[in-house]
Amino acid sequence: APDAKNLPPNVPDWSQTLGDGVVSRPYGRPSKFEADVVRRDVEWLTASRQSSVSFTPLHRLEGIITPNGLGFERHHGGIAEIDPAEHRLMIHGLVEKPLMLTLEDVKRFPRVNRIAFLECAANSGMEWKGAQLNGCQFTHGMIHCAMYTGVPLKRLLEEAGLRTNAKWLLPEGADAAAMTRSVPIEKALDDAIVAYAMNGEALYPEHGYPLRLVLPGWQGNMWVKWLRRIKVGDEPWHTREETSKYTALLPDGQARRFTWAMDAKSVITDPSPQAPLRGKGFTVLSGLAWSGRGAIRGVDVSLDGGRNWRAARLDGPVLDKALTRFYYEFDWNGDPLLLQSRAIDETGYVQPTKAALRQHRGLNSIYHNNGIQTWHVLPSGEIENVEVA
Ligand code: MTE
């Protein structure tokens, strides 16, 4: 309970002495009272922390931009700490003029700024077989959204001069995992960026400092961090990350491969299991929606497990392939609720139920689970992750 001497009309403790001076925090950080707003991991999920994932605390974030220190991380070989003076980006293969670029060279090319979400294809993967993790941080937190600054990849490829048979790219990371993925040339020439800044400052090491590939709308695995090499070829390479991983075995025995774009999806972030309801009466429900195929056209919300739907209110910028914030305000009478949200994107695609998704894809997958999430609100205001039939 608050100390009465700090409440009006008294003069609180912090008004009676001078505070710290400027530059006492040369790099600012949140109030110490926000110390619980951090990335978290799920210990049993992976055997080591070097090849693992941490999750964005979506339930405590507002708007559409994820602060750099809170965006989830997915590393296959730990965080590479790279001295930019010793880093090079090599572009070679089916090009007229192979390039070996320093970070300073990359900064001499014309720049673009682009807000985009990055979602890991495995986001919500632990939920394929049933409701499992209690919190949207864990069920949906393999996503972040930021403004990237960098050079259009197209511009760098023009500098190198693509040969006429150039059809695929192989970006490679400088981390111990040397991550590689095959990227079709059409995406590279469309909206791919070689980025060095995120939300106005240099990329953080965990997000690929000093250079990372940005592929708006496409699965995060392809956004190679610590980018050191792009090989140009005429066919895909079938690397580990696009054969044994990031593919999905369908019920008929066929595997889905090269599933690049992230389908429309949404989640109610507040309230959610880590952010219980604040009591009866006027209630603000807040959430995020996104689509790798364009802008969000609308979000519907249900309070009764999908029987009735009402239109949510989109607020803030509604951008192509970016997170979109939605709200739904209502009076809670204290009865149990089954909260759901459903995104619709500009192509007309409607986010499916988990049952519909499983009917098509079976139960062998971990990737691309964009099914509708259900939160069960108890009369106490506490919330559980559940599924409705
Ligand atoms: N790039 C390299 N070099 N090494 C990696 O381990 N992980 C990939 C991708 N790029 C990875 C990488 C995966 S699986 C994802 S989901 C995203 O980076 C995660 O990006 P983030 O850590 O910035 O959230």
PDB file of N, CA and C in Angstrom, residues 148-217:
ATOM      1  N   TYR A 148      13.589   0.245 -39.500  1.00  0.00           N
ATOM      2  CA  TYR A 148      14.942  -0.093 -39.946  1.00  0.00           C
ATOM      3  C   TYR A 148      15.466   0.980 -40.886  1.00  0.00           C
ATOM      4  N   THR A 149      16.742   1.273 -40.775  1.00  0.00           N
ATOM      5  CA  THR A 149      17.411   2.174 -41.710  1.00  0.00           C
ATOM      6  C   THR A 149      18.533   1.390 -42.368  1.00  0.00           C
ATOM      7  N   GLY A 150      18.622   1.544 -43.676  1.00  0.00           N
ATOM      8  CA  GLY A 150      19.687   0.836 -44.379  1.00  0.00           C
ATOM      9  C   GLY A 150      19.626   1.112 -45.864  1.00  0.00           C
ATOM     10  N   VAL A 151      20.250   0.225 -46.623  1.00  0.00           N
ATOM     11  CA  VAL A 151      20.317   0.362 -48.084  1.00  0.00           C
ATOM     12  C   VAL A 151      19.414  -0.683 -48.714  1.00  0.00           C
ATOM     13  N   PRO A 152      18.610  -0.285 -49.709  1.00  0.00           N
ATOM     14  CA  PRO A 152      17.846  -1.338 -50.407  1.00  0.00           C
ATOM     15  C   PRO A 152      18.829  -2.361 -50.980  1.00  0.00           C
ATOM     16  N   LEU A 153      18.547  -3.632 -50.770  1.00  0.00           N
ATOM     17  CA  LEU A 153      19.437  -4.674 -51.295  1.00  0.00           C
ATOM     18  C   LEU A 153      19.566  -4.541 -52.816  1.00  0.00           C
ATOM     19  N   LYS A 154      18.472  -4.111 -53.440  1.00  0.00           N
ATOM     20  CA  LYS A 154      18.470  -3.920 -54.890  1.00  0.00           C
ATOM     21  C   LYS A 154      19.625  -3.011 -55.329  1.00  0.00           C
ATOM     22  N   ARG A 155      19.852  -1.957 -54.549  1.00  0.00           N
ATOM     23  CA  ARG A 155      20.877  -0.969 -54.882  1.00  0.00           C
ATOM     24  C   ARG A 155      22.275  -1.618 -54.836  1.00  0.00           C
ATOM     25  N   LEU A 156      22.499  -2.478 -53.837  1.00  0.00           N
ATOM     26  CA  LEU A 156      23.806  -3.150 -53.722  1.00  0.00           C
ATOM     27  C   LEU A 156      23.994  -4.158 -54.856  1.00  0.00           C
ATOM     28  N   LEU A 157      22.901  -4.835 -55.223  1.00  0.00           N
ATOM     29  CA  LEU A 157      22.995  -5.828 -56.301  1.00  0.00           C
ATOM     30  C   LEU A 157      23.225  -5.135 -57.648  1.00  0.00           C
ATOM     31  N   GLU A 158      22.647  -3.947 -57.798  1.00  0.00           N
ATOM     32  CA  GLU A 158      22.903  -3.174 -59.032  1.00  0.00           C
ATOM     33  C   GLU A 158      24.377  -2.797 -59.111  1.00  0.00           C
ATOM     34  N   GLU A 159      24.937  -2.436 -57.967  1.00  0.00           N
ATOM     35  CA  GLU A 159      26.351  -2.059 -57.931  1.00  0.00           C
ATOM     36  C   GLU A 159      27.233  -3.243 -58.354  1.00  0.00           C
ATOM     37  N   ALA A 160      26.835  -4.449 -57.880  1.00  0.00           N
ATOM     38  CA  ALA A 160      27.615  -5.641 -58.232  1.00  0.00           C
ATOM     39  C   ALA A 160      27.331  -6.078 -59.672  1.00  0.00           C
ATOM     40  N   GLY A 161      26.141  -5.746 -60.185  1.00  0.00           N
ATOM     41  CA  GLY A 161      25.769  -6.118 -61.556  1.00  0.00           C
ATOM     42  C   GLY A 161      25.323  -7.565 -61.640  1.00  0.00           C
ATOM     43  N   LEU A 162      24.011  -7.796 -61.609  1.00  0.00           N
ATOM     44  CA  LEU A 162      23.504  -9.172 -61.647  1.00  0.00           C
ATOM     45  C   LEU A 162      23.671  -9.769 -63.033  1.00  0.00           C
ATOM     46  N   ARG A 163      24.152 -10.991 -63.094  1.00  0.00           N
ATOM     47  CA  ARG A 163      24.178 -11.715 -64.375  1.00  0.00           C
ATOM     48  C   ARG A 163      22.748 -12.117 -64.742  1.00  0.00           C
ATOM     49  N   THR A 164      22.475 -12.397 -66.006  1.00  0.00           N
ATOM     50  CA  THR A 164      21.090 -12.662 -66.449  1.00  0.00           C
ATOM     51  C   THR A 164      20.519 -13.936 -65.827  1.00  0.00           C
ATOM     52  N   ASN A 165      21.386 -14.880 -65.431  1.00  0.00           N
ATOM     53  CA  ASN A 165      20.879 -16.119 -64.818  1.00  0.00           C
ATOM     54  C   ASN A 165      20.806 -16.031 -63.286  1.00  0.00           C
ATOM     55  N   ALA A 166      20.942 -14.836 -62.729  1.00  0.00           N
ATOM     56  CA  ALA A 166      20.855 -14.670 -61.263  1.00  0.00           C
ATOM     57  C   ALA A 166      19.408 -14.836 -60.819  1.00  0.00           C
ATOM     58  N   LYS A 167      19.134 -15.854 -59.994  1.00  0.00           N
ATOM     59  CA  LYS A 167      17.748 -16.143 -59.596  1.00  0.00           C
ATOM     60  C   LYS A 167      17.578 -16.243 -58.077  1.00  0.00           C
ATOM     61  N   TRP A 168      18.642 -16.580 -57.380  1.00  0.00           N
ATOM     62  CA  TRP A 168      18.551 -16.806 -55.931  1.00  0.00           C
ATOM     63  C   TRP A 168      19.739 -16.174 -55.219  1.00  0.00           C
ATOM     64  N   LEU A 169      19.521 -15.845 -53.945  1.00  0.00           N
ATOM     65  CA  LEU A 169      20.599 -15.313 -53.108  1.00  0.00           C
ATOM     66  C   LEU A 169      20.796 -16.220 -51.905  1.00  0.00           C
ATOM     67  N   LEU A 170      22.042 -16.279 -51.438  1.00  0.00           N
ATOM     68  CA  LEU A 170      22.334 -17.007 -50.208  1.00  0.00           C
ATOM     69  C   LEU A 170      22.987 -16.048 -49.219  1.00  0.00           C
ATOM     70  N   PRO A 171      22.182 -15.388 -48.358  1.00  0.00           N
ATOM     71  CA  PRO A 171      22.790 -14.564 -47.310  1.00  0.00           C
ATOM     72  C   PRO A 171      23.339 -15.458 -46.219  1.00  0.00           C
ATOM     73  N   GLU A 172      24.474 -15.042 -45.639  1.00  0.00           N
ATOM     74  CA  GLU A 172      25.122 -15.836 -44.587  1.00  0.00           C
ATOM     75  C   GLU A 172      25.500 -14.939 -43.410  1.00  0.00           C
ATOM     76  N   GLY A 173      25.297 -15.448 -42.203  1.00  0.00           N
ATOM     77  CA  GLY A 173      25.631 -14.690 -40.995  1.00  0.00           C
ATOM     78  C   GLY A 173      27.059 -14.971 -40.546  1.00  0.00           C
ATOM     79  N   ALA A 174      27.617 -14.008 -39.776  1.00  0.00           N
ATOM     80  CA  ALA A 174      28.991 -14.155 -39.270  1.00  0.00           C
ATOM     81  C   ALA A 174      29.017 -14.756 -37.877  1.00  0.00           C
ATOM     82  N   ASP A 175      27.872 -15.273 -37.391  1.00  0.00           N
ATOM     83  CA  ASP A 175      27.841 -15.906 -36.070  1.00  0.00           C
ATOM     84  C   ASP A 175      28.376 -17.330 -36.166  1.00  0.00           C
ATOM     85  N   ALA A 176      28.505 -17.980 -35.011  1.00  0.00           N
ATOM     86  CA  ALA A 176      29.043 -19.344 -34.990  1.00  0.00           C
ATOM     87  C   ALA A 176      28.134 -20.309 -35.749  1.00  0.00           C
ATOM     88  N   ALA A 177      26.843 -19.952 -35.915  1.00  0.00           N
ATOM     89  CA  ALA A 177      25.920 -20.829 -36.644  1.00  0.00           C
ATOM     90  C   ALA A 177      26.039 -20.628 -38.153  1.00  0.00           C
ATOM     91  N   ALA A 178      26.674 -19.536 -38.581  1.00  0.00           N
ATOM     92  CA  ALA A 178      26.794 -19.213 -40.014  1.00  0.00           C
ATOM     93  C   ALA A 178      25.469 -19.453 -40.732  1.00  0.00           C
ATOM     94  N   MET A 179      24.423 -18.843 -40.219  1.00  0.00           N
ATOM     95  CA  MET A 179      23.072 -19.071 -40.765  1.00  0.00           C
ATOM     96  C   MET A 179      22.989 -18.732 -42.246  1.00  0.00           C
ATOM     97  N   THR A 180      22.367 -19.625 -42.993  1.00  0.00           N
ATOM     98  CA  THR A 180      22.156 -19.378 -44.427  1.00  0.00           C
ATOM     99  C   THR A 180      20.737 -19.751 -44.820  1.00  0.00           C
ATOM    100  N   ARG A 181      20.171 -18.963 -45.711  1.00  0.00           N
ATOM    101  CA  ARG A 181      18.854 -19.266 -46.294  1.00  0.00           C
ATOM    102  C   ARG A 181      18.869 -18.862 -47.770  1.00  0.00           C
ATOM    103  N   SER A 182      18.091 -19.570 -48.597  1.00  0.00           N
ATOM    104  CA  SER A 182      17.949 -19.194 -50.007  1.00  0.00           C
ATOM    105  C   SER A 182      16.824 -18.179 -50.137  1.00  0.00           C
ATOM    106  N   VAL A 183      17.125 -17.047 -50.756  1.00  0.00           N
ATOM    107  CA  VAL A 183      16.129 -15.982 -50.927  1.00  0.00           C
ATOM    108  C   VAL A 183      15.927 -15.756 -52.432  1.00  0.00           C
ATOM    109  N   PRO A 184      14.678 -15.816 -52.911  1.00  0.00           N
ATOM    110  CA  PRO A 184      14.462 -15.599 -54.350  1.00  0.00           C
ATOM    111  C   PRO A 184      14.774 -14.153 -54.742  1.00  0.00           C
ATOM    112  N   ILE A 185      15.287 -13.983 -55.935  1.00  0.00           N
ATOM    113  CA  ILE A 185      15.758 -12.668 -56.384  1.00  0.00           C
ATOM    114  C   ILE A 185      14.611 -11.639 -56.408  1.00  0.00           C
ATOM    115  N   GLU A 186      13.382 -12.113 -56.647  1.00  0.00           N
ATOM    116  CA  GLU A 186      12.244 -11.174 -56.724  1.00  0.00           C
ATOM    117  C   GLU A 186      12.094 -10.400 -55.415  1.00  0.00           C
ATOM    118  N   LYS A 187      12.242 -11.092 -54.273  1.00  0.00           N
ATOM    119  CA  LYS A 187      12.112 -10.411 -52.987  1.00  0.00           C
ATOM    120  C   LYS A 187      13.270  -9.430 -52.794  1.00  0.00           C
ATOM    121  N   ALA A 188      14.465  -9.879 -53.190  1.00  0.00           N
ATOM    122  CA  ALA A 188      15.652  -9.027 -53.021  1.00  0.00           C
ATOM    123  C   ALA A 188      15.489  -7.722 -53.794  1.00  0.00           C
ATOM    124  N   LEU A 189      14.879  -7.806 -54.977  1.00  0.00           N
ATOM    125  CA  LEU A 189      14.740  -6.616 -55.822  1.00  0.00           C
ATOM    126  C   LEU A 189      13.491  -5.821 -55.463  1.00  0.00           C
ATOM    127  N   ASP A 190      12.640  -6.392 -54.612  1.00  0.00           N
ATOM    128  CA  ASP A 190      11.396  -5.703 -54.246  1.00  0.00           C
ATOM    129  C   ASP A 190      11.642  -4.806 -53.014  1.00  0.00           C
ATOM    130  N   ASP A 191      11.609  -5.381 -51.805  1.00  0.00           N
ATOM    131  CA  ASP A 191      11.666  -4.501 -50.630  1.00  0.00           C
ATOM    132  C   ASP A 191      12.702  -4.919 -49.584  1.00  0.00           C
ATOM    133  N   ALA A 192      13.668  -5.763 -49.973  1.00  0.00           N
ATOM    134  CA  ALA A 192      14.690  -6.193 -49.001  1.00  0.00           C
ATOM    135  C   ALA A 192      15.657  -5.040 -48.690  1.00  0.00           C
ATOM    136  N   ILE A 193      16.098  -4.994 -47.433  1.00  0.00           N
ATOM    137  CA  ILE A 193      17.012  -3.931 -46.989  1.00  0.00           C
ATOM    138  C   ILE A 193      18.202  -4.570 -46.274  1.00  0.00           C
ATOM    139  N   VAL A 194      19.391  -4.037 -46.510  1.00  0.00           N
ATOM    140  CA  VAL A 194      20.541  -4.366 -45.661  1.00  0.00           C
ATOM    141  C   VAL A 194      20.605  -3.241 -44.630  1.00  0.00           C
ATOM    142  N   ALA A 195      20.178  -3.564 -43.391  1.00  0.00           N
ATOM    143  CA  ALA A 195      19.970  -2.527 -42.367  1.00  0.00           C
ATOM    144  C   ALA A 195      21.133  -2.451 -41.405  1.00  0.00           C
ATOM    145  N   TYR A 196      21.416  -1.225 -40.944  1.00  0.00           N
ATOM    146  CA  TYR A 196      22.411  -1.044 -39.874  1.00  0.00           C
ATOM    147  C   TYR A 196      21.817  -0.345 -38.667  1.00  0.00           C
ATOM    148  N   ALA A 197      20.603   0.200 -38.815  1.00  0.00           N
ATOM    149  CA  ALA A 197      19.985   0.870 -37.663  1.00  0.00           C
ATOM    150  C   ALA A 197      18.580   0.338 -37.437  1.00  0.00           C
ATOM    151  N   MET A 198      18.178   0.388 -36.176  1.00  0.00           N
ATOM    152  CA  MET A 198      16.873  -0.111 -35.749  1.00  0.00           C
ATOM    153  C   MET A 198      16.322   0.902 -34.751  1.00  0.00           C
ATOM    154  N   ASN A 199      15.170   1.445 -35.047  1.00  0.00           N
ATOM    155  CA  ASN A 199      14.576   2.478 -34.191  1.00  0.00           C
ATOM    156  C   ASN A 199      15.544   3.623 -33.933  1.00  0.00           C
ATOM    157  N   GLY A 200      16.236   4.047 -34.973  1.00  0.00           N
ATOM    158  CA  GLY A 200      17.033   5.262 -34.901  1.00  0.00           C
ATOM    159  C   GLY A 200      18.448   5.104 -34.388  1.00  0.00           C
ATOM    160  N   GLU A 201      18.827   3.934 -33.890  1.00  0.00           N
ATOM    161  CA  GLU A 201      20.203   3.739 -33.392  1.00  0.00           C
ATOM    162  C   GLU A 201      20.774   2.482 -34.035  1.00  0.00           C
ATOM    163  N   ALA A 202      22.097   2.353 -33.899  1.00  0.00           N
ATOM    164  CA  ALA A 202      22.739   1.167 -34.481  1.00  0.00           C
ATOM    165  C   ALA A 202      22.055  -0.087 -33.956  1.00  0.00           C
ATOM    166  N   LEU A 203      21.960  -1.108 -34.802  1.00  0.00           N
ATOM    167  CA  LEU A 203      21.422  -2.405 -34.368  1.00  0.00           C
ATOM    168  C   LEU A 203      22.103  -2.818 -33.076  1.00  0.00           C
ATOM    169  N   TYR A 204      21.401  -3.491 -32.184  1.00  0.00           N
ATOM    170  CA  TYR A 204      22.049  -4.070 -31.008  1.00  0.00           C
ATOM    171  C   TYR A 204      22.703  -5.392 -31.425  1.00  0.00           C
ATOM    172  N   PRO A 205      23.752  -5.814 -30.698  1.00  0.00           N
ATOM    173  CA  PRO A 205      24.403  -7.082 -31.062  1.00  0.00           C
ATOM    174  C   PRO A 205      23.402  -8.236 -31.206  1.00  0.00           C
ATOM    175  N   GLU A 206      22.431  -8.303 -30.299  1.00  0.00           N
ATOM    176  CA  GLU A 206      21.498  -9.441 -30.366  1.00  0.00           C
ATOM    177  C   GLU A 206      20.602  -9.400 -31.609  1.00  0.00           C
ATOM    178  N   HIS A 207      20.519  -8.238 -32.255  1.00  0.00           N
ATOM    179  CA  HIS A 207      19.703  -8.153 -33.468  1.00  0.00           C
ATOM    180  C   HIS A 207      20.546  -8.062 -34.738  1.00  0.00           C
ATOM    181  N   GLY A 208      21.857  -8.342 -34.600  1.00  0.00           N
ATOM    182  CA  GLY A 208      22.661  -8.510 -35.812  1.00  0.00           C
ATOM    183  C   GLY A 208      23.717  -7.464 -36.082  1.00  0.00           C
ATOM    184  N   TYR A 209      24.058  -6.622 -35.095  1.00  0.00           N
ATOM    185  CA  TYR A 209      25.067  -5.589 -35.293  1.00  0.00           C
ATOM    186  C   TYR A 209      26.310  -6.163 -35.950  1.00  0.00           C
ATOM    187  N   PRO A 210      26.876  -5.561 -36.983  1.00  0.00           N
ATOM    188  CA  PRO A 210      26.499  -4.249 -37.513  1.00  0.00           C
ATOM    189  C   PRO A 210      25.543  -4.269 -38.697  1.00  0.00           C
ATOM    190  N   LEU A 211      25.255  -5.440 -39.309  1.00  0.00           N
ATOM    191  CA  LEU A 211      24.397  -5.479 -40.495  1.00  0.00           C
ATOM    192  C   LEU A 211      23.444  -6.661 -40.424  1.00  0.00           C
ATOM    193  N   ARG A 212      22.199  -6.424 -40.823  1.00  0.00           N
ATOM    194  CA  ARG A 212      21.262  -7.544 -40.901  1.00  0.00           C
ATOM    195  C   ARG A 212      20.391  -7.382 -42.138  1.00  0.00           C
ATOM    196  N   LEU A 213      19.912  -8.524 -42.612  1.00  0.00           N
ATOM    197  CA  LEU A 213      18.986  -8.512 -43.735  1.00  0.00           C
ATOM    198  C   LEU A 213      17.562  -8.306 -43.215  1.00  0.00           C
ATOM    199  N   VAL A 214      16.803  -7.428 -43.875  1.00  0.00           N
ATOM    200  CA  VAL A 214      15.403  -7.162 -43.523  1.00  0.00           C
ATOM    201  C   VAL A 214      14.547  -7.586 -44.714  1.00  0.00           C
ATOM    202  N   LEU A 215      13.619  -8.505 -44.465  1.00  0.00           N
ATOM    203  CA  LEU A 215      12.732  -9.008 -45.526  1.00  0.00           C
ATOM    204  C   LEU A 215      11.288  -8.812 -45.069  1.00  0.00           C
ATOM    205  N   PRO A 216      10.717  -7.615 -45.270  1.00  0.00           N
ATOM    206  CA  PRO A 216       9.399  -7.301 -44.692  1.00  0.00           C
ATOM    207  C   PRO A 216       8.336  -8.360 -45.013  1.00  0.00           C
ATOM    208  N   GLY A 217       7.622  -8.791 -43.964  1.00  0.00           N
ATOM    209  CA  GLY A 217       6.512  -9.733 -44.132  1.00  0.00           C
ATOM    210  C   GLY A 217       6.919 -11.191 -44.145  1.00  0.00           C
TER     211      GLY A 217
END
